mmCIF file of C-alpha atoms and ligand atoms in Angstrom:
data_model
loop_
_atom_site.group_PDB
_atom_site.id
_atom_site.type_symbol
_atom_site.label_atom_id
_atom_site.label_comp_id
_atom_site.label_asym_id
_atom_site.label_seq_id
_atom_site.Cartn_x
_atom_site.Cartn_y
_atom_site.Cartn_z
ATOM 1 C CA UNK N 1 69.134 55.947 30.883
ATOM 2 C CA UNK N 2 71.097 53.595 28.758
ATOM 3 C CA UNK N 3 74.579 54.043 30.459
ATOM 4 C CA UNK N 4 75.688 53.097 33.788
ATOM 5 C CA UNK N 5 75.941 55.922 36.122
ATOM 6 C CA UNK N 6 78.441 56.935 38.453
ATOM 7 C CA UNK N 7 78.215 59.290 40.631
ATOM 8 C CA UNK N 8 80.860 60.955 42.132
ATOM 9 C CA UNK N 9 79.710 62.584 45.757
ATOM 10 C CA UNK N 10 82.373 65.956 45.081
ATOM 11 C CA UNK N 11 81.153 66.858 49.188
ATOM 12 C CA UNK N 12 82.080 63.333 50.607
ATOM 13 C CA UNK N 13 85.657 64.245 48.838
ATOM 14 C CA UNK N 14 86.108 67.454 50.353
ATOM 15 C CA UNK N 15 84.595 66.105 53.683
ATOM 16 C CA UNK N 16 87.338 63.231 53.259
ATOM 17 C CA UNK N 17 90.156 65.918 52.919
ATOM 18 C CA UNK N 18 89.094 67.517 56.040
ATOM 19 C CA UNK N 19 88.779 65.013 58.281
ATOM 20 C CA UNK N 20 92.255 63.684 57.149
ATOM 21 C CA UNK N 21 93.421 67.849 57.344
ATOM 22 C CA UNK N 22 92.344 67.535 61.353
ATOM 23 C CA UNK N 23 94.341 64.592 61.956
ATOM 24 C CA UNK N 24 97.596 66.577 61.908
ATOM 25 C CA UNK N 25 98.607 69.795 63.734
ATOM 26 C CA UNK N 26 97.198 72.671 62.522
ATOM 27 C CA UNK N 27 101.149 74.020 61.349
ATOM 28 C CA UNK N 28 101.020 70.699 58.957
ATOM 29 C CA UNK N 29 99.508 71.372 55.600
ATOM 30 C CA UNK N 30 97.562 68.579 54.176
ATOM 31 C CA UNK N 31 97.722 68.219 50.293
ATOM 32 C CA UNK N 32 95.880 65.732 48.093
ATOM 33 C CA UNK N 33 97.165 63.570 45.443
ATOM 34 C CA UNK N 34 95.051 63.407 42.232
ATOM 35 C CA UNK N 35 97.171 61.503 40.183
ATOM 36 C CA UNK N 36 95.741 59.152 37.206
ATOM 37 C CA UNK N 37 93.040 61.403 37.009
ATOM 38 C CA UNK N 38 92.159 61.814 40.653
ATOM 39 C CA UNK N 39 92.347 58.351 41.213
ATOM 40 C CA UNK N 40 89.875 57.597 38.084
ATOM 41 C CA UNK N 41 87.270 60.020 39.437
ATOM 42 C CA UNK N 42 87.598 62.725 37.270
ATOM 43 C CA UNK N 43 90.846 65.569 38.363
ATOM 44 C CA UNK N 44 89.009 68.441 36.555
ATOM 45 C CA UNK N 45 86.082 68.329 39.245
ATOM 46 C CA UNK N 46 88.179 67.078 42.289
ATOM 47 C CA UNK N 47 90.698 69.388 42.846
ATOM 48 C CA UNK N 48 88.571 72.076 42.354
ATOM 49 C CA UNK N 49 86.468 70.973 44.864
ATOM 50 C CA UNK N 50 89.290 70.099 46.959
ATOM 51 C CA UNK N 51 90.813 73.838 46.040
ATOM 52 C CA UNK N 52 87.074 75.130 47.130
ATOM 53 C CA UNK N 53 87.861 72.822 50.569
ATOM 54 C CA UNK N 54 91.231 74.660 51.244
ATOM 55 C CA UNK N 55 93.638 72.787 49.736
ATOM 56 C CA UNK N 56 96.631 74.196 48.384
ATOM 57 C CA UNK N 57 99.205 71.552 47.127
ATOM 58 C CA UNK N 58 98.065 68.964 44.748
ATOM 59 C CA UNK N 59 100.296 65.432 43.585
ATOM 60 C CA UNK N 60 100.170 64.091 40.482
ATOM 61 C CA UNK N 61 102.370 61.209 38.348
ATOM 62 C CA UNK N 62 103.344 62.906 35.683
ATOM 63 C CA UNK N 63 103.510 66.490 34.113
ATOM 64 C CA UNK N 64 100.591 65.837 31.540
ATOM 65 C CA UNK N 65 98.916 65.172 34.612
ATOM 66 C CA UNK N 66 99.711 68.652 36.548
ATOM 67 C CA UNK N 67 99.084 70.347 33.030
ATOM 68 C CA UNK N 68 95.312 69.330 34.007
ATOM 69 C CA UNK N 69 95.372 70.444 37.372
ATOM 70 C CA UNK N 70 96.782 73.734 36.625
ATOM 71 C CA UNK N 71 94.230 74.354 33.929
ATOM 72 C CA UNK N 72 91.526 73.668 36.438
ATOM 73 C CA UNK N 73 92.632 75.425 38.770
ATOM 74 C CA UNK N 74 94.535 78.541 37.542
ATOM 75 C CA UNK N 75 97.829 79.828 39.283
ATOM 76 C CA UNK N 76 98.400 79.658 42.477
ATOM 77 C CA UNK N 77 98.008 76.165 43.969
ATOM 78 C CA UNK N 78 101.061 74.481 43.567
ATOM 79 C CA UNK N 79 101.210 71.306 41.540
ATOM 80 C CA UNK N 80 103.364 68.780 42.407
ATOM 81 C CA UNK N 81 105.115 66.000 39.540
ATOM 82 C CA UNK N 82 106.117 62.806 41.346
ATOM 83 C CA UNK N 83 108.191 61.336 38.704
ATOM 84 C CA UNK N 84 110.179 64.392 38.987
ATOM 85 C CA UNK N 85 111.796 66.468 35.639
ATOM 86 C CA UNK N 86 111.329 64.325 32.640
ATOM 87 C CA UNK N 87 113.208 64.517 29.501
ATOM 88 C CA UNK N 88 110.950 66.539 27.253
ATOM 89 C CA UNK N 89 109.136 68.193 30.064
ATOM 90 C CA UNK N 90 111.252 71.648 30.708
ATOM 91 C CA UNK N 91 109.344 73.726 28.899
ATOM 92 C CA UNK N 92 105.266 72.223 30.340
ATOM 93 C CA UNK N 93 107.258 72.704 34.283
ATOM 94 C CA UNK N 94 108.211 76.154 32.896
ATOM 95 C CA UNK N 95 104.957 77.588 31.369
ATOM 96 C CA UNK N 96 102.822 75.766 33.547
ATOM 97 C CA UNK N 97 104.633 76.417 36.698
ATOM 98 C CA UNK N 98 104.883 72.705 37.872
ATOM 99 C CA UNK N 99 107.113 71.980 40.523
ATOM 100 C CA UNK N 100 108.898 68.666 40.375
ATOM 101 C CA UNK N 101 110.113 66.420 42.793
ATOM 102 C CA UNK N 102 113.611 65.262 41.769
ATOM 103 C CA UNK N 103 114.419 61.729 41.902
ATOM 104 C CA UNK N 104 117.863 61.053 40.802
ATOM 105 C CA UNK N 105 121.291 63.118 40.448
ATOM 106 C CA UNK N 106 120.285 63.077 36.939
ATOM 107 C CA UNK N 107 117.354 64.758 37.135
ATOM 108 C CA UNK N 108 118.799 67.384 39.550
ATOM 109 C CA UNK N 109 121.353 68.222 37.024
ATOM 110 C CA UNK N 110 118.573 68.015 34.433
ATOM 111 C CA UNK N 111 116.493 70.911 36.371
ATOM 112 C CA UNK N 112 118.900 73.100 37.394
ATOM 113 C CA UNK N 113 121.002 73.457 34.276
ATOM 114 C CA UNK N 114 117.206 73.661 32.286
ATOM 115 C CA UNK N 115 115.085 75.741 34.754
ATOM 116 C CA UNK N 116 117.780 77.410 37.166
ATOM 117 C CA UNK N 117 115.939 79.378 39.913
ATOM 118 C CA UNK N 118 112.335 77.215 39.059
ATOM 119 C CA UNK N 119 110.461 75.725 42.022
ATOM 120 C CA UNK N 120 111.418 71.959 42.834
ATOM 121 C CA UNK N 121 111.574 69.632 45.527
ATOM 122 C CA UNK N 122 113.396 66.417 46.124
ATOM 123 C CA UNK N 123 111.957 63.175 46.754
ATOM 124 C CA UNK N 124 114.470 60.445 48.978
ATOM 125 C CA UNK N 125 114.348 56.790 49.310
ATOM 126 C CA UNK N 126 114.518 55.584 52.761
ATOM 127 C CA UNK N 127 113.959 52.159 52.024
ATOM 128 C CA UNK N 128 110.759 51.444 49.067
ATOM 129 C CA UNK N 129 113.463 51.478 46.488
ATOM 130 C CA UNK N 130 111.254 52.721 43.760
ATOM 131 C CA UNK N 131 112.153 56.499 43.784
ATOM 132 C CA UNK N 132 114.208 59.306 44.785
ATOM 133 C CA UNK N 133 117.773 59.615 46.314
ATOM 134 C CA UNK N 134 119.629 56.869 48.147
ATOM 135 C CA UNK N 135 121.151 58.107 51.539
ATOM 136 C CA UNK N 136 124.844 58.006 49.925
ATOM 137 C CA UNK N 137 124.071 60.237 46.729
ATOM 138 C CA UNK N 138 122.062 62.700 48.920
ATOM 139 C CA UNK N 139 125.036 62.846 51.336
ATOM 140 C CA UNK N 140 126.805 63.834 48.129
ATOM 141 C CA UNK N 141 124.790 66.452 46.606
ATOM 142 C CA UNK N 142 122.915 67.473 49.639
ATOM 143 C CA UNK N 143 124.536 71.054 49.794
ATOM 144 C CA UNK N 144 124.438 71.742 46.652
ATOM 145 C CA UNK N 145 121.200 71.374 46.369
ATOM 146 C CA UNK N 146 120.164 72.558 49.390
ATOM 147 C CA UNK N 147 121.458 75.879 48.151
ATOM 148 C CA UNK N 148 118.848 75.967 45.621
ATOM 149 C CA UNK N 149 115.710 76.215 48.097
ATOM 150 C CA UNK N 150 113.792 73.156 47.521
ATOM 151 C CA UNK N 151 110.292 73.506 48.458
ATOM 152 C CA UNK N 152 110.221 70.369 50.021
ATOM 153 C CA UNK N 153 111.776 67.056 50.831
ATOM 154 C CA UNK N 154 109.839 63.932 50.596
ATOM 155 C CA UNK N 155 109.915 60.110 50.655
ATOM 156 C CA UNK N 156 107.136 57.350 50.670
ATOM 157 C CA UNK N 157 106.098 54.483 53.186
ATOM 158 C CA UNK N 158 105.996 50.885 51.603
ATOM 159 C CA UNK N 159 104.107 49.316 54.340
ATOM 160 C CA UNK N 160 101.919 52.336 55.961
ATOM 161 C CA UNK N 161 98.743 50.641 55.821
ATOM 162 C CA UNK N 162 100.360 47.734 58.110
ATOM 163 C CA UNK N 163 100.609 50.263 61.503
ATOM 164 C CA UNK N 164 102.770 47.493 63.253
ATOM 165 C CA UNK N 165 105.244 47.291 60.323
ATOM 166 C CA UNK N 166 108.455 47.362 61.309
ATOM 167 C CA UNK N 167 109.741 48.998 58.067
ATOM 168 C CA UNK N 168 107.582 51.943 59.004
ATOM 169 C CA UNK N 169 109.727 52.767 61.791
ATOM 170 C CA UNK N 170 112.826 52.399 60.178
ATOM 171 C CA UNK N 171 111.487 54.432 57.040
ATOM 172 C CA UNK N 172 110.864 57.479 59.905
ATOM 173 C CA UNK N 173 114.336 56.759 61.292
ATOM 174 C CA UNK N 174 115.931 57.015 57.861
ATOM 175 C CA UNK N 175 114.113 59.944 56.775
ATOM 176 C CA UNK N 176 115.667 61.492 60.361
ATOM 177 C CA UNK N 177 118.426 60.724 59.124
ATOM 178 C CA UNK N 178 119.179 61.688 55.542
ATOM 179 C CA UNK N 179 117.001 65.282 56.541
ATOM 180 C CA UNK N 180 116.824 66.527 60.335
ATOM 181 C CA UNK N 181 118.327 69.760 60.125
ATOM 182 C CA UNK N 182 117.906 70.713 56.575
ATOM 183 C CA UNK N 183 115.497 73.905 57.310
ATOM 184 C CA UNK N 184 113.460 72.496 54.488
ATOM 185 C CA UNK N 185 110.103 71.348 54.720
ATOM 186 C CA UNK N 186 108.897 67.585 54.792
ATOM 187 C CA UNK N 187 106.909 65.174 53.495
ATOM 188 C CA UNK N 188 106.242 61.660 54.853
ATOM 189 C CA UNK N 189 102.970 60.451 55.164
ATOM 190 C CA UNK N 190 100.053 59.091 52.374
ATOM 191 C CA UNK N 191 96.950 58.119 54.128
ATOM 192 C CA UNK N 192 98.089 55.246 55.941
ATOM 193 C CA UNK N 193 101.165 57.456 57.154
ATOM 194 C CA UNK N 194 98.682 59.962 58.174
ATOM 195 C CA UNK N 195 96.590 57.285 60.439
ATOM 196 C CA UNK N 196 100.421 56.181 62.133
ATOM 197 C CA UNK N 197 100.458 59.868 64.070
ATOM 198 C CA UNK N 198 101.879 63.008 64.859
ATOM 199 C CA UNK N 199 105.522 61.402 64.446
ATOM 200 C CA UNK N 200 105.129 60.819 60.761
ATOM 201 C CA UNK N 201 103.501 64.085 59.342
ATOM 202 C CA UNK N 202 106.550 66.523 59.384
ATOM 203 C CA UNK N 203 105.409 69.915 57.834
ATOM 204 C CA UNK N 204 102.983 68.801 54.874
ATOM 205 C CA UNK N 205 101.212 65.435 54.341
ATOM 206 C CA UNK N 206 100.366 63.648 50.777
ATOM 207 C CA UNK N 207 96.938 61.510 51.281
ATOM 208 C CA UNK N 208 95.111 60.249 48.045
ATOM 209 C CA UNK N 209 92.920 57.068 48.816
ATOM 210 C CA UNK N 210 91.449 58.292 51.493
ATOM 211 C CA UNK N 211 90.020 61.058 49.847
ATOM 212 C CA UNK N 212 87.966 59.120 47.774
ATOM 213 C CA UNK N 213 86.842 56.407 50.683
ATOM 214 C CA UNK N 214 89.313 53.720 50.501
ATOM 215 C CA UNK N 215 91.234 51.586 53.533
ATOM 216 C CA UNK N 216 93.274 51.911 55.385
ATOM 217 C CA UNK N 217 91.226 55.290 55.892
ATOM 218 C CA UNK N 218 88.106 53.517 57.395
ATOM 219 C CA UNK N 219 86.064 56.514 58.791
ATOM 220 C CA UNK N 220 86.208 57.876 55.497
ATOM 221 C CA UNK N 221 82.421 58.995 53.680
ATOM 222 C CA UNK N 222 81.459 56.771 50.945
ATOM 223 C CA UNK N 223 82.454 58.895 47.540
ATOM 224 C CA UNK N 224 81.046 56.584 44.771
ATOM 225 C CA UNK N 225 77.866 55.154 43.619
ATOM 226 C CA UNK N 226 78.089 52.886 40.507
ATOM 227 C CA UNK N 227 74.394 52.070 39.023
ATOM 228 C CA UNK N 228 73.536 49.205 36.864
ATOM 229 C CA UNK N 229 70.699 49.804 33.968
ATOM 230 C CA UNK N 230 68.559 46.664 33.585
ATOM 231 C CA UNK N 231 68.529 46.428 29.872
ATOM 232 C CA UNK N 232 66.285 42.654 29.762
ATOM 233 C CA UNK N 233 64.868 40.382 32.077
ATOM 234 C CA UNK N 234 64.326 36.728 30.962
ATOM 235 C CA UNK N 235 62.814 33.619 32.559
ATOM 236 C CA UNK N 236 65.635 30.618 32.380
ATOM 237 C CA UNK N 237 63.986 27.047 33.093
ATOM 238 C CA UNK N 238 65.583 24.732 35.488
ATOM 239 C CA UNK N 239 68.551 22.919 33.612
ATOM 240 C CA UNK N 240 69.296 25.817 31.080
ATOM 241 C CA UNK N 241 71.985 28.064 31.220
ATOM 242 C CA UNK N 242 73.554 31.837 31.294
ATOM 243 C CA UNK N 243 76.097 33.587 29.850
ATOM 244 C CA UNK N 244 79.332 32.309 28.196
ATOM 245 C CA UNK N 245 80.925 28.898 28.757
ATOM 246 C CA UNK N 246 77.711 28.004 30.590
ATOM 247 C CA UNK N 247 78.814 29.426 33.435
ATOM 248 C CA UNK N 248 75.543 29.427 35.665
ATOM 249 C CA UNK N 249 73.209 26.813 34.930
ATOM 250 C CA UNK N 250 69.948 27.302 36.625
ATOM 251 C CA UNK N 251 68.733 24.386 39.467
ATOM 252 C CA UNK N 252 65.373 25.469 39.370
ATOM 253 C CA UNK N 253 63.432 28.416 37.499
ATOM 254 C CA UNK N 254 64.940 31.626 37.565
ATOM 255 C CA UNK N 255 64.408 35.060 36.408
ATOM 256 C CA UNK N 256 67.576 36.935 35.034
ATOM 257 C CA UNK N 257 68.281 40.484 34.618
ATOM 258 C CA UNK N 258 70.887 41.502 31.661
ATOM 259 C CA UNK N 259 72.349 44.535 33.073
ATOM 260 C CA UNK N 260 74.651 46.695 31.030
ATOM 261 C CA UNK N 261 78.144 46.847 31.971
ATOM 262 C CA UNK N 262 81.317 44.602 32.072
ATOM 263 C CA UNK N 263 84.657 44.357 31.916
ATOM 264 C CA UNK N 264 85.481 46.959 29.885
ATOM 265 C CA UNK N 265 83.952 49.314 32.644
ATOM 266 C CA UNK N 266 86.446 47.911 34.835
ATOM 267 C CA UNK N 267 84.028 45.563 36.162
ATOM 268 C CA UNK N 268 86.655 42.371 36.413
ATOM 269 C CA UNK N 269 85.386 38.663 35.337
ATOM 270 C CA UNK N 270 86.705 38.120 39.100
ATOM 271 C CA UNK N 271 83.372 38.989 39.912
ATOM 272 C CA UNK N 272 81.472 36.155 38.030
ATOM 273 C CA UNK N 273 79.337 34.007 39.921
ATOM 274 C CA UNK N 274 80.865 35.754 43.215
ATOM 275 C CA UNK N 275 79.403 39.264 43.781
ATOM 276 C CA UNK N 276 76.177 40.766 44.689
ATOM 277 C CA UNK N 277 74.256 44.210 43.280
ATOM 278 C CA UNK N 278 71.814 45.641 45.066
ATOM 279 C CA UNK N 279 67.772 46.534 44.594
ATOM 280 C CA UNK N 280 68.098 49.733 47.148
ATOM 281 C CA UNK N 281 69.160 47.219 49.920
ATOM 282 C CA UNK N 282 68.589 43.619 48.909
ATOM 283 C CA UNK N 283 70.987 41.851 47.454
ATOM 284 C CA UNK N 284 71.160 40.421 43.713
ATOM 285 C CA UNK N 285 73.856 37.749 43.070
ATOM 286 C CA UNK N 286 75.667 38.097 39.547
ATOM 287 C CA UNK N 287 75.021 34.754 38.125
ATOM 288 C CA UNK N 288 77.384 33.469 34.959
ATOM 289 C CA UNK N 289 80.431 35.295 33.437
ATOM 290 C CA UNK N 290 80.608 39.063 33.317
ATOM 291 C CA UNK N 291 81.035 39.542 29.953
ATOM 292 C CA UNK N 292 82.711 42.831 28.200
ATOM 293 C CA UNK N 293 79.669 44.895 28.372
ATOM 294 C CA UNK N 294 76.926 43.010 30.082
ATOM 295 C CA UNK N 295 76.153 41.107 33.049
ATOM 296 C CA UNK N 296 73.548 38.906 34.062
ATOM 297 C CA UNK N 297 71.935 38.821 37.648
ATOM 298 C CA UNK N 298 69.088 36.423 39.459
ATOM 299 C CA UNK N 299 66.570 39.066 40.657
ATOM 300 C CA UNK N 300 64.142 36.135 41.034
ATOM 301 C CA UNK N 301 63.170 37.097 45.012
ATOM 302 C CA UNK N 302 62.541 40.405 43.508
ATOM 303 C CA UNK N 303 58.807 41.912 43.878
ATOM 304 C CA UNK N 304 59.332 44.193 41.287
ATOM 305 C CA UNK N 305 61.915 44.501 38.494
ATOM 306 C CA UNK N 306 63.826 47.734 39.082
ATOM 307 C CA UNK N 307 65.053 49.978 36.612
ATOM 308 C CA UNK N 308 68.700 49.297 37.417
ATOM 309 C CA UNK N 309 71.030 47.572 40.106
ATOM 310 C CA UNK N 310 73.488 48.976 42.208
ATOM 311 C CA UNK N 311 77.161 47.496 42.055
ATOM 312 C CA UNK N 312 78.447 50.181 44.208
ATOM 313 C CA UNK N 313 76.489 52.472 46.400
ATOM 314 C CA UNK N 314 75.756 52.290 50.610
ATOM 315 C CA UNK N 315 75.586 48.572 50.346
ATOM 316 C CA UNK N 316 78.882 47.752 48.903
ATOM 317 C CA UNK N 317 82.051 49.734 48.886
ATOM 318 C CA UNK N 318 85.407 49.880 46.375
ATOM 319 C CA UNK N 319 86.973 47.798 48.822
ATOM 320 C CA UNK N 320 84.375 45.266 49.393
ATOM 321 C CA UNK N 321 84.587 44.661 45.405
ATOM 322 C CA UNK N 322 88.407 44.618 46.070
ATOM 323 C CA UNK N 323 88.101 41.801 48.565
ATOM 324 C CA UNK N 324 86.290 39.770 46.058
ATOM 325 C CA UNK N 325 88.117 40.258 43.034
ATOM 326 C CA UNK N 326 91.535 39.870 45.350
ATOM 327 C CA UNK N 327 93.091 43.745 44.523
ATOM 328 C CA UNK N 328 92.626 46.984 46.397
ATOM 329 C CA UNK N 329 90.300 49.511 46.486
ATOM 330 C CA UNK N 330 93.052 51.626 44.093
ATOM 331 C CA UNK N 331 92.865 49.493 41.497
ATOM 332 C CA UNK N 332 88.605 49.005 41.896
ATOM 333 C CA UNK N 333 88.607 52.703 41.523
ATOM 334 C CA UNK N 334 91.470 53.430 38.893
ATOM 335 C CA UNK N 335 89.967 50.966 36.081
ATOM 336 C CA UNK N 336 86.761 52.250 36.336
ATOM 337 C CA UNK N 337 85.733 52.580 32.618
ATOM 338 C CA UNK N 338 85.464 55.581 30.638
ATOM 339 C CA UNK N 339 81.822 54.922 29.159
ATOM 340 C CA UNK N 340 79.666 55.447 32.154
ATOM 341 C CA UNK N 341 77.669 58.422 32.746
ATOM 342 C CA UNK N 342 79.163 60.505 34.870
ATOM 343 C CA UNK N 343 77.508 62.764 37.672
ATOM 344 C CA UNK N 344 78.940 64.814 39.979
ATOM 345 C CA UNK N 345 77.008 65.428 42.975
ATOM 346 C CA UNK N 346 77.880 68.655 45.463
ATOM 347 C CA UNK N 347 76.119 71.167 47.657
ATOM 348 C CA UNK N 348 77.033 73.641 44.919
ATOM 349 C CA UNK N 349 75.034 71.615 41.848
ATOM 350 C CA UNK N 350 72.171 71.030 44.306
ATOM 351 C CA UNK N 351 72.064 74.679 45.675
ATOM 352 C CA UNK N 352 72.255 75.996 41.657
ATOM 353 C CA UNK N 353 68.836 73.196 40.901
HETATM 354 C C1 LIG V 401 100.171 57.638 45.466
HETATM 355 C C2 LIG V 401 101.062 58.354 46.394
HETATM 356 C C3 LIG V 401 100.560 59.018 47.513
HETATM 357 C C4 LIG V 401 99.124 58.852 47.971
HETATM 358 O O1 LIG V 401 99.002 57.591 48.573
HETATM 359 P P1 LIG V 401 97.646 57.061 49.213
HETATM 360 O O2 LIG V 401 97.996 55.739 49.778
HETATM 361 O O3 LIG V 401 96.679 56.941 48.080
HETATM 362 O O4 LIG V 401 97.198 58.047 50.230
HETATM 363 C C5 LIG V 401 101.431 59.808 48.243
HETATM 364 N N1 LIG V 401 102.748 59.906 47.909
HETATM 365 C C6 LIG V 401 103.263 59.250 46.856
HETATM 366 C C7 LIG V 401 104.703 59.381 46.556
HETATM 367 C C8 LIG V 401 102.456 58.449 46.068
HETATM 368 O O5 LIG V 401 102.978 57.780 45.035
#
């Protein structure tokens, strides 16, 4: 195998998605947000595996995005556009049967003059100023609208994965009190609103990280296994060095493994001289400068060379490389390249072999 492999556990997903559906009441629905291509894991394969798993509502960014889901998954499910009606999108909402969530007086105008009588819902800002309605423009339009039998109401948490966060309490508050009353259902909680309790997951909640076995959702299965093929091994004397701008220069005799991935696999230079991979479960540091498409790694203790090296897998987690490289597990998962091999592993593929 020439490529990297990842392999995307499709079970731990749907397992994920469970355990988060159990958290809240049974009346809640839980719905899953696949959104830059189910967080860089492939949407195609995850939602219908989260479809096959029970869910019913899916989130995504934008309508190209939903046009994916909905060709995955047929009709039915509803799909969900976060950045509401777009110029330019009427007719994809329309044939597609997306369901927007308006963000602005603009785009409420937008939908209803465009798509009169077509599914929407309406997305508030209770304090993240980033999207939807401010309290004093809903108070404005809020009958009007309401008229017009949104699906849903929504707004986000800023700080949710921070439980003691005082803005998550006044976010709730808010929320109260730009919707109680409205006969409309409503949407609060991502994961980390999910994790706060029963006081933040009104009638349907939105997770996404945890679904694919990120914090703040720590009980979460592992969902990801990133594998390393050893391409060369060489023996460096003591003195000489590896990899651009000299960055490792060995103190003593050292075998090195040229593994083959790098940055442009999402695999950030943050991790240069400052991250192991792992032989099953022993750890291999990187040594030198991960370069675009290689890396080099001191598998010196090693009894035998293996075949490849595990970046991620049991031993190391999205958010453990997240740590390192100073991001989140969002963004570990999200750049993940585009050139790896890519296996999908679920009780349905195994059952078929
Ligand atoms: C991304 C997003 C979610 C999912 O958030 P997670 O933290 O990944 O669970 C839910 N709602 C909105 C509006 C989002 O943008």
């Amino acid at each position: 195998m020439a490529t990297a492999t990842l392999t995307i556990d499709l079970d731990a997903i749907a397992a994920n998605w469970r355990a988060l559906d159990r958290l809240s009441h049974p009346t809640t629905q839980t719905a899953a947000v696949v959104k830059a291509d189910a967080y860089g894991l492939g949407a195609r394969r995850v939602v219908r595996a989260l479809a096959e798993a029970g869910a019913r509502r899916f989130f995504v960014a934008v309508a190209e995005e939903g046009a994916v889901v909905r060709q995955a998954l047929g009709p039915g499910p509803q799909v969900n556009i976060l950045s509401g009606h777009m110029p330019g999108d009427t007719e994809m909402i329309h044939d597609l049967d997306l369901t927007p969530m308006l963000n602005s007086v603009e785009q409420i105008t937008r939908h209803l003059e465009s798509l009169p009588g077509h599914p929407f819902g309406v997305q508030l800002d209770t304090g993240m100023n980033r999207l939807g309605l401010e309290a004093g423009e809903w108070e404005a339009v809020a009958a009007l609208v309401l008229e017009q039998n949104p699906e849903l109401v929504m707004s986000h948490l800023a700080c949710a994965d921070e439980p003691d966060h005082a803005m998550n309490a006044a976010q709730l508050a808010e929320f109260h009190a730009m919707t109680d009353g409205i006969g409309v259902p409503r949407s609060l909680a991502a994961t980390g609103g999910i994790l706060l309790g029963a006081d933040y997951h009104f009638e349907l909640t939105r997770p996404g990280i945890g679904l694919y076995g990120g914090r703040p959702f720590v009980q979460a299965q592992r969902v990801v296994a990133l594998s390393l093929p050893v391409i060369q091994i060489r023996e460096v004397a003591a003195g000489e060095i590896v990899g651009y701008a000299c960055g490792y220069t060995a103190p003593e005799p050292r075998l090195i493994a040229t593994v083959a991935a790098g940055y442009a696999d999402g695999l950030t230079r943050r991790y240069s001289n400052a991250i192991n991979v792992f032989d099953g479960q022993t750890p291999c540091p990187v040594v030198g400068r991960v370069s675009m498409d290689l890396i080099t790694v001191d598998v010196s203790h090693l009894r035998e060379i293996p075949r490849s090296l595990d970046i991620l897998g049991p031993m190391q987690g999205v958010d453990d490389l997240a740590d390192i490289a100073g991001t989140i597990g969002y963004e570990v998962l999200t750049t993940l390249g585009h050139r790896y091999t890519r296996r999908y592993a679920s009780t349905l593929v195994r059952g078929q072999a």
